[in-house]
């Protein structure tokens, strides 16, 4: 058998405790600490930048969200006011429609009453004409009766009839 050569690097024991093995290489401990500090520094810098960027974006987002909420609240308020105004307008329209219907009914009653009264006036006018004709006839009879010497009781009776008929005619007109 052929001799195998093993090559060992002499490592003192106190140096071994100060070195860190990285892969197949040994790094001094101070270099390892420096590497960890650099990585930590870079990580902290990245975190700080991320927080600053995200906080600015977060602030902008919160401001935009607050503006949106304010606008939404304003629009909801306007919608509520508009709905209330619409309800009031509907109630007024219903009241107006009811008033119009009542006025139409009242107007119809007034027309019917006017037609009825016009008919009564026509009847009373006719009765007045008839009474006036009777009065004229009674006057003629009275005048001819005086010529013929009729009694005074007949004159009194005819005058009484005329007065009664005239008063009835005028009462009917006034009613």
mmCIF file of C-alpha atoms in Angstrom:
data_model
loop_
_atom_site.group_PDB
_atom_site.id
_atom_site.type_symbol
_atom_site.label_atom_id
_atom_site.label_comp_id
_atom_site.label_asym_id
_atom_site.label_seq_id
_atom_site.Cartn_x
_atom_site.Cartn_y
_atom_site.Cartn_z
ATOM 1 C CA UNK A 1 0.000 0.000 0.000
ATOM 2 C CA UNK A 2 1.033 3.357 -0.821
ATOM 3 C CA UNK A 3 1.253 5.881 1.835
ATOM 4 C CA UNK A 4 -1.562 8.476 1.829
ATOM 5 C CA UNK A 5 -0.634 11.976 2.455
ATOM 6 C CA UNK A 6 -2.937 13.933 4.550
ATOM 7 C CA UNK A 7 -2.317 17.584 4.720
ATOM 8 C CA UNK A 8 -3.475 19.251 7.871
ATOM 9 C CA UNK A 9 -3.043 22.850 8.591
ATOM 10 C CA UNK A 10 -1.803 23.373 12.042
ATOM 11 C CA UNK A 11 -4.441 25.291 13.988
ATOM 12 C CA UNK A 12 -3.656 26.484 17.434
ATOM 13 C CA UNK A 13 -6.450 25.979 19.936
ATOM 14 C CA UNK A 14 -6.807 29.578 20.970
ATOM 15 C CA UNK A 15 -7.071 30.724 17.301
ATOM 16 C CA UNK A 16 -9.707 28.101 16.607
ATOM 17 C CA UNK A 17 -12.076 29.656 19.107
ATOM 18 C CA UNK A 18 -11.767 33.020 17.344
ATOM 19 C CA UNK A 19 -12.495 31.719 13.825
ATOM 20 C CA UNK A 20 -15.829 30.891 12.255
ATOM 21 C CA UNK A 21 -16.131 28.390 9.468
ATOM 22 C CA UNK A 22 -18.064 29.546 6.421
ATOM 23 C CA UNK A 23 -18.429 26.760 3.938
ATOM 24 C CA UNK A 24 -14.929 25.413 3.346
ATOM 25 C CA UNK A 25 -13.261 28.600 4.495
ATOM 26 C CA UNK A 26 -12.467 29.842 7.893
ATOM 27 C CA UNK A 27 -13.292 33.506 8.554
ATOM 28 C CA UNK A 28 -11.967 35.469 11.426
ATOM 29 C CA UNK A 29 -14.541 36.261 14.056
ATOM 30 C CA UNK A 30 -14.225 40.049 13.661
ATOM 31 C CA UNK A 31 -15.054 39.681 9.944
ATOM 32 C CA UNK A 32 -18.104 37.605 10.806
ATOM 33 C CA UNK A 33 -19.273 40.238 13.314
ATOM 34 C CA UNK A 34 -18.658 42.942 10.723
ATOM 35 C CA UNK A 35 -20.676 40.986 8.153
ATOM 36 C CA UNK A 36 -23.551 40.534 10.621
ATOM 37 C CA UNK A 37 -23.439 44.251 11.481
ATOM 38 C CA UNK A 38 -23.508 45.248 7.807
ATOM 39 C CA UNK A 39 -26.446 42.910 7.140
ATOM 40 C CA UNK A 40 -28.196 44.217 10.220
ATOM 41 C CA UNK A 41 -27.535 47.826 9.167
ATOM 42 C CA UNK A 42 -28.858 47.165 5.682
ATOM 43 C CA UNK A 43 -31.907 45.411 7.127
ATOM 44 C CA UNK A 44 -32.588 48.331 9.468
ATOM 45 C CA UNK A 45 -32.131 50.801 6.585
ATOM 46 C CA UNK A 46 -34.548 48.819 4.415
ATOM 47 C CA UNK A 47 -37.088 48.636 7.249
ATOM 48 C CA UNK A 48 -36.762 52.375 7.935
ATOM 49 C CA UNK A 49 -37.222 53.213 4.256
ATOM 50 C CA UNK A 50 -40.157 50.825 3.990
ATOM 51 C CA UNK A 51 -41.792 52.355 7.058
ATOM 52 C CA UNK A 52 -41.242 55.895 5.775
ATOM 53 C CA UNK A 53 -42.589 55.062 2.357
ATOM 54 C CA UNK A 54 -45.480 53.069 3.682
ATOM 55 C CA UNK A 55 -46.286 55.646 6.346
ATOM 56 C CA UNK A 56 -46.430 58.422 3.719
ATOM 57 C CA UNK A 57 -48.558 56.220 1.510
ATOM 58 C CA UNK A 58 -50.526 55.222 4.564
ATOM 59 C CA UNK A 59 -51.059 58.878 5.462
ATOM 60 C CA UNK A 60 -52.141 59.639 1.918
ATOM 61 C CA UNK A 61 -54.423 56.625 1.964
ATOM 62 C CA UNK A 62 -55.937 57.648 5.292
ATOM 63 C CA UNK A 63 -56.459 61.195 4.033
ATOM 64 C CA UNK A 64 -58.102 59.872 0.880
ATOM 65 C CA UNK A 65 -60.268 57.536 2.951
ATOM 66 C CA UNK A 66 -61.287 60.407 5.267
ATOM 67 C CA UNK A 67 -62.149 62.600 2.264
ATOM 68 C CA UNK A 68 -64.198 59.768 0.841
ATOM 69 C CA UNK A 69 -66.014 59.304 4.158
ATOM 70 C CA UNK A 70 -66.700 63.039 4.377
ATOM 71 C CA UNK A 71 -68.073 63.143 0.847
ATOM 72 C CA UNK A 72 -70.134 60.025 1.473
ATOM 73 C CA UNK A 73 -71.533 61.525 4.671
ATOM 74 C CA UNK A 74 -72.336 64.776 2.855
ATOM 75 C CA UNK A 75 -74.056 62.892 0.046
ATOM 76 C CA UNK A 76 -76.044 60.799 2.539
ATOM 77 C CA UNK A 77 -77.111 63.990 4.311
ATOM 78 C CA UNK A 78 -78.154 65.581 1.024
ATOM 79 C CA UNK A 79 -80.042 62.419 0.080
ATOM 80 C CA UNK A 80 -81.868 62.433 3.412
ATOM 81 C CA UNK A 81 -82.795 66.105 3.021
ATOM 82 C CA UNK A 82 -83.961 65.513 -0.534
ATOM 83 C CA UNK A 83 -86.085 62.553 0.547
ATOM 84 C CA UNK A 84 -87.619 64.639 3.337
ATOM 85 C CA UNK A 85 -88.335 67.468 0.879
ATOM 86 C CA UNK A 86 -89.889 64.973 -1.500
ATOM 87 C CA UNK A 87 -92.108 63.645 1.294
ATOM 88 C CA UNK A 88 -93.204 67.180 2.179
ATOM 89 C CA UNK A 89 -93.866 67.955 -1.488
ATOM 90 C CA UNK A 90 -95.913 64.769 -1.863
ATOM 91 C CA UNK A 91 -97.945 65.654 1.229
ATOM 92 C CA UNK A 92 -98.544 69.165 -0.125
ATOM 93 C CA UNK A 93 -99.541 67.774 -3.497
ATOM 94 C CA UNK A 94 -101.979 65.365 -1.850
ATOM 95 C CA UNK A 95 -103.415 68.211 0.210
ATOM 96 C CA UNK A 96 -103.728 70.385 -2.902
ATOM 97 C CA UNK A 97 -105.407 67.561 -4.803
ATOM 98 C CA UNK A 98 -107.851 67.046 -1.955
ATOM 99 C CA UNK A 99 -108.551 70.792 -1.829
ATOM 100 C CA UNK A 100 -109.094 70.866 -5.600
ATOM 101 C CA UNK A 101 -111.525 67.957 -5.354
ATOM 102 C CA UNK A 102 -113.380 69.665 -2.520
ATOM 103 C CA UNK A 103 -113.503 72.907 -4.523
ATOM 104 C CA UNK A 104 -114.838 71.037 -7.541
ATOM 105 C CA UNK A 105 -117.550 69.428 -5.438
ATOM 106 C CA UNK A 106 -118.397 72.781 -3.836
ATOM 107 C CA UNK A 107 -118.460 74.445 -7.248
ATOM 108 C CA UNK A 108 -120.811 71.746 -8.533
ATOM 109 C CA UNK A 109 -123.085 72.277 -5.521
ATOM 110 C CA UNK A 110 -123.022 76.034 -6.151
ATOM 111 C CA UNK A 111 -123.966 75.530 -9.806
ATOM 112 C CA UNK A 112 -126.815 73.200 -8.830
ATOM 113 C CA UNK A 113 -128.014 75.674 -6.214
ATOM 114 C CA UNK A 114 -127.756 78.534 -8.701
ATOM 115 C CA UNK A 115 -129.814 76.565 -11.238
ATOM 116 C CA UNK A 116 -132.384 75.729 -8.555
ATOM 117 C CA UNK A 117 -132.575 79.349 -7.443
ATOM 118 C CA UNK A 118 -132.829 80.499 -11.052
ATOM 119 C CA UNK A 119 -135.803 78.182 -11.492
ATOM 120 C CA UNK A 120 -137.389 79.530 -8.300
ATOM 121 C CA UNK A 121 -136.766 83.111 -9.442
ATOM 122 C CA UNK A 122 -138.432 82.317 -12.759
ATOM 123 C CA UNK A 123 -141.415 80.793 -10.937
ATOM 124 C CA UNK A 124 -141.662 83.730 -8.536
ATOM 125 C CA UNK A 125 -141.355 86.213 -11.392
ATOM 126 C CA UNK A 126 -144.204 84.453 -13.117
ATOM 127 C CA UNK A 127 -146.225 84.499 -9.900
ATOM 128 C CA UNK A 128 -145.489 88.209 -9.505
ATOM 129 C CA UNK A 129 -146.647 88.867 -13.054
ATOM 130 C CA UNK A 130 -149.782 86.845 -12.394
ATOM 131 C CA UNK A 131 -150.392 88.714 -9.129
ATOM 132 C CA UNK A 132 -149.796 92.034 -10.854
ATOM 133 C CA UNK A 133 -152.274 91.024 -13.563
ATOM 134 C CA UNK A 134 -154.795 90.017 -10.892
ATOM 135 C CA UNK A 135 -154.189 93.308 -9.139
ATOM 136 C CA UNK A 136 -154.748 95.201 -12.337
ATOM 137 C CA UNK A 137 -157.928 93.221 -12.961
ATOM 138 C CA UNK A 138 -159.105 93.900 -9.408
ATOM 139 C CA UNK A 139 -158.420 97.614 -9.880
ATOM 140 C CA UNK A 140 -160.431 97.607 -13.070
ATOM 141 C CA UNK A 141 -163.238 95.758 -11.325
ATOM 142 C CA UNK A 142 -163.038 98.164 -8.443
ATOM 143 C CA UNK A 143 -163.132 101.132 -10.758
ATOM 144 C CA UNK A 144 -166.110 99.719 -12.624
ATOM 145 C CA UNK A 145 -167.726 98.754 -9.287
ATOM 146 C CA UNK A 146 -167.495 102.300 -8.043
ATOM 147 C CA UNK A 147 -169.178 103.445 -11.165
ATOM 148 C CA UNK A 148 -171.879 100.879 -10.606
ATOM 149 C CA UNK A 149 -172.217 101.731 -6.894
ATOM 150 C CA UNK A 150 -170.985 98.504 -5.389
ATOM 151 C CA UNK A 151 -170.533 98.185 -1.715
ATOM 152 C CA UNK A 152 -167.464 99.220 0.227
ATOM 153 C CA UNK A 153 -167.047 95.732 1.692
ATOM 154 C CA UNK A 154 -166.234 94.398 -1.729
ATOM 155 C CA UNK A 155 -163.544 97.052 -2.105
ATOM 156 C CA UNK A 156 -162.044 96.227 1.252
ATOM 157 C CA UNK A 157 -162.018 92.548 0.409
ATOM 158 C CA UNK A 158 -160.242 93.052 -2.896
ATOM 159 C CA UNK A 159 -157.672 95.379 -1.302
ATOM 160 C CA UNK A 160 -157.007 92.769 1.364
ATOM 161 C CA UNK A 161 -156.540 90.054 -1.276
ATOM 162 C CA UNK A 162 -154.083 92.250 -3.172
ATOM 163 C CA UNK A 163 -152.043 92.994 -0.033
ATOM 164 C CA UNK A 164 -151.936 89.313 0.951
ATOM 165 C CA UNK A 165 -150.909 88.193 -2.535
ATOM 166 C CA UNK A 166 -148.195 90.840 -2.794
ATOM 167 C CA UNK A 167 -146.755 90.031 0.615
ATOM 168 C CA UNK A 168 -146.686 86.300 -0.200
ATOM 169 C CA UNK A 169 -144.956 87.019 -3.502
ATOM 170 C CA UNK A 170 -142.298 89.176 -1.862
ATOM 171 C CA UNK A 171 -141.705 86.639 0.932
ATOM 172 C CA UNK A 172 -141.232 83.928 -1.669
ATOM 173 C CA UNK A 173 -138.717 86.091 -3.539
ATOM 174 C CA UNK A 174 -136.745 86.848 -0.411
ATOM 175 C CA UNK A 175 -136.619 83.222 0.725
#
